[in-house]
Short mmCIF file of C-alpha atoms in Angstrom, two decimals:
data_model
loop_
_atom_site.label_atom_id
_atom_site.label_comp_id
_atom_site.label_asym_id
_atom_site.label_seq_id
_atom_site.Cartn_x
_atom_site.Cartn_y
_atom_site.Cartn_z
CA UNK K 1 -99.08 21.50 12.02
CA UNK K 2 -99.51 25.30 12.32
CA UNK K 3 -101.42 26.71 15.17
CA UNK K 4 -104.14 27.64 12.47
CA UNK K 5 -104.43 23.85 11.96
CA UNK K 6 -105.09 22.55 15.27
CA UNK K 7 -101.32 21.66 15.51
CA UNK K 8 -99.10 22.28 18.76
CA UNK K 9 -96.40 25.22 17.78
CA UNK K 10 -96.96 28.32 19.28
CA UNK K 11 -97.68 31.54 17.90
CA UNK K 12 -93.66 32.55 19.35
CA UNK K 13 -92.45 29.33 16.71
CA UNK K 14 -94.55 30.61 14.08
CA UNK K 15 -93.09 33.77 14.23
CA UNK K 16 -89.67 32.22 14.51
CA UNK K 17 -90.49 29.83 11.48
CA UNK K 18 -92.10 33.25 9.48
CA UNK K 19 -88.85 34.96 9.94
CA UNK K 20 -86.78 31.79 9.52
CA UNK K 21 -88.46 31.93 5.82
CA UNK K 22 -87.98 35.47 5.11
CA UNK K 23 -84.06 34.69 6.22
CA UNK K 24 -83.78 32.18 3.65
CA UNK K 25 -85.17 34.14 1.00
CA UNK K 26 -83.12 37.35 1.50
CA UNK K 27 -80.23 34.20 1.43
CA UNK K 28 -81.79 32.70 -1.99
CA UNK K 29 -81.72 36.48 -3.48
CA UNK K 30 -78.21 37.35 -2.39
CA UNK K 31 -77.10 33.05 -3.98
CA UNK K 32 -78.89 34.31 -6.83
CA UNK K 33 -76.96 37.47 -7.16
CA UNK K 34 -73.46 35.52 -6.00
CA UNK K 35 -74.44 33.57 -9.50
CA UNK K 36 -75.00 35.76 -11.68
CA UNK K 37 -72.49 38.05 -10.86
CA UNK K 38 -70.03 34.71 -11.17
CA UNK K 39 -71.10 33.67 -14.34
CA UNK K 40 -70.49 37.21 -16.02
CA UNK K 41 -67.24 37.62 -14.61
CA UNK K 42 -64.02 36.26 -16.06
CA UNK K 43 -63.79 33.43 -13.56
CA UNK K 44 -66.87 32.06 -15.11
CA UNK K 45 -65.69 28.23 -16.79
CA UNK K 46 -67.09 30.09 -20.10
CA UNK K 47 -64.65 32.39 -19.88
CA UNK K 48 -61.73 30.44 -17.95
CA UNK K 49 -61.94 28.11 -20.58
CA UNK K 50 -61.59 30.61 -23.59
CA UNK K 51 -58.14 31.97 -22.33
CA UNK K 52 -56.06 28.92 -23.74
CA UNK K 53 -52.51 29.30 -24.95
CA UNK K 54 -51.55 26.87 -28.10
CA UNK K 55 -47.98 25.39 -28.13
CA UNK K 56 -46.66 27.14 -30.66
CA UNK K 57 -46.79 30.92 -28.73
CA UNK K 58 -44.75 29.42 -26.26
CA UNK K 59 -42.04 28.39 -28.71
CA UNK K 60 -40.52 30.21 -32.16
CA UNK K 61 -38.95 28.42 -35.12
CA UNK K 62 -38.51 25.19 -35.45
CA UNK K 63 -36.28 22.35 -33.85
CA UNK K 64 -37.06 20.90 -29.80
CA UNK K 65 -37.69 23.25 -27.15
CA UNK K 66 -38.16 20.99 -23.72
CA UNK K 67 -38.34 23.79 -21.93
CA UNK K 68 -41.02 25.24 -23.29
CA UNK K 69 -42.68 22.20 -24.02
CA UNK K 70 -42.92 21.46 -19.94
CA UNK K 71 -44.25 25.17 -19.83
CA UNK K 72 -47.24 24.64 -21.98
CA UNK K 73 -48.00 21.23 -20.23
CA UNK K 74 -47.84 22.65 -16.98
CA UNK K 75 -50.11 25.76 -18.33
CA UNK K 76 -52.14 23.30 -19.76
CA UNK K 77 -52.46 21.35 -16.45
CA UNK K 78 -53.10 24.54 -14.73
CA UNK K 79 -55.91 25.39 -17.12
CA UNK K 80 -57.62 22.72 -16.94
CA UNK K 81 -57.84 22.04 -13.03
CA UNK K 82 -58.58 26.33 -12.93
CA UNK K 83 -61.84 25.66 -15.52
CA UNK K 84 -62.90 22.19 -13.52
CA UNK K 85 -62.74 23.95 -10.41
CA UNK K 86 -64.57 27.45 -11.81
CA UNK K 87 -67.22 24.98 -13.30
CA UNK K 88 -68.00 22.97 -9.62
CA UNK K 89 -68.11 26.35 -7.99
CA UNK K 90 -70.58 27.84 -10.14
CA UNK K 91 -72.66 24.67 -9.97
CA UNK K 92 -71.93 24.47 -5.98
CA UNK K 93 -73.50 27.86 -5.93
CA UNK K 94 -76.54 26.60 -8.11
CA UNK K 95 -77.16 23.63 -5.36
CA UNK K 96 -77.17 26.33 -2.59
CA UNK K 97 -79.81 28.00 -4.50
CA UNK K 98 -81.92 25.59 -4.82
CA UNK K 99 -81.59 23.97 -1.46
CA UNK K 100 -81.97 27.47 0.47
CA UNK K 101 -85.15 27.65 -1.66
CA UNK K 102 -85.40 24.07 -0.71
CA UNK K 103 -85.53 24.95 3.04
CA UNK K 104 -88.00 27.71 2.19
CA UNK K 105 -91.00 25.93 0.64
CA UNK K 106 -89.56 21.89 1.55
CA UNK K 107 -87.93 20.07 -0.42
CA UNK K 108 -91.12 18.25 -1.43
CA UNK K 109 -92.64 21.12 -2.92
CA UNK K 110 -89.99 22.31 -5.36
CA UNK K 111 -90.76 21.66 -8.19
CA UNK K 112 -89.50 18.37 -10.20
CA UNK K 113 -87.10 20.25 -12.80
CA UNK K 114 -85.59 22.17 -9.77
CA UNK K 115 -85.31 18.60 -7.42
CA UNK K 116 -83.77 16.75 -10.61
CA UNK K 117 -81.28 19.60 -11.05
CA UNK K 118 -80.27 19.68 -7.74
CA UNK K 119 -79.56 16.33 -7.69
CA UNK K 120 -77.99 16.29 -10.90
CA UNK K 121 -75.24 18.42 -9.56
CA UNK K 122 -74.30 16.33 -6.47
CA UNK K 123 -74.02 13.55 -9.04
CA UNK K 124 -71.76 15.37 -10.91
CA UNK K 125 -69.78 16.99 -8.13
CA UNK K 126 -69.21 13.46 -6.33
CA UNK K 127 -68.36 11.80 -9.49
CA UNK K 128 -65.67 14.54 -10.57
CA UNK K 129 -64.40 14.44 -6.49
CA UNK K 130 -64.00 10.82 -6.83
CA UNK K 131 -62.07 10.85 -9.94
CA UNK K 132 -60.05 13.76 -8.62
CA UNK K 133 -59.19 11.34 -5.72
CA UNK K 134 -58.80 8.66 -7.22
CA UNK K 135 -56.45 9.86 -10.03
CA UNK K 136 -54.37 11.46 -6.75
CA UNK K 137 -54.45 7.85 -5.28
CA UNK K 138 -53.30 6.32 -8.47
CA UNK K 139 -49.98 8.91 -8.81
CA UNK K 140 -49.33 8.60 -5.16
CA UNK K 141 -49.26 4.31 -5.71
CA UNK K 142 -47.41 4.86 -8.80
CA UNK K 143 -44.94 6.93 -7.61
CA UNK K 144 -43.95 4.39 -4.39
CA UNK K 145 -43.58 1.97 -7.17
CA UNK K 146 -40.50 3.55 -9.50
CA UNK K 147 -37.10 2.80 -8.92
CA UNK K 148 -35.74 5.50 -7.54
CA UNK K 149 -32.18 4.00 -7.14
CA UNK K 150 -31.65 4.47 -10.72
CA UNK K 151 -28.89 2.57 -13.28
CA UNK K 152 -26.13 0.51 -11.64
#
């Protein structure tokens, strides 16, 4: 409770929790800015994800080209990790949003589309980090498991 209710925090905490707000809202502006400003720059996942190379620029004529086959898996590899990872950061910086603004008012007075959102993206984020580990787990296991003595 607030002093003004009857409650036990002194006026010094209720200062400290009235600047403690105005902190976190200067914070929420400058998230809010960080955002923007990442979603209309070229790291953006929009945009990372529009710069794709097709196989054939990496090769000319016909016939097998390992070489430059490897290259455009490896770009392609690349690409896609670079767009998964510009994608969680933008929504990381979405989270922080909301929770700063979270902090602000309580969490149990944002409002429903902003509390589902927020959650929404820790879903997401935790289910992408799991596969992300767990895909690592699987190649390191599968890797212990070739021969690597080779043909006899």
């Amino acid at each position: 409770m607030l002093p003004a209710e009857g409650g036990g925090v002194s006026k010094a905490a209720a200062a400290d929790l009235k600047v403690g707000s105005e902190v976190l809202t200067t914070f929420k502006q400058r998230v809010d800015k960080i955002l923007q400003d990442f979603e209309g720059s070229p790291g953006s996942s929009a945009k990372v994800s529009d710069h794709q190379i097709s196989r054939t620029a990496v090769t000319s004529g016909a016939g097998s080209f390992v070489e430059a086959d490897v290259l455009h898996l490896s770009y392609e590899q690349v690409h896609s990790r670079i767009t998964s990872l510009s994608k969680t950061l933008g929504m990381q910086i979405e989270a922080m949003s909301i929770a700063s603004h979270g902090a602000e008012v309580g969490f149990a007075n944002l409002e429903e589309d902003q509390r589902r959102r927020f959650w929404e993206i820790q879903t997401q984020i935790d289910r992408e980090h799991r596969a992300t580990e767990a895909a690592k787990s699987s190649k390191e296991h599968g890797d212990e498991t070739q021969s690597k003595g080779g043909y006899k």
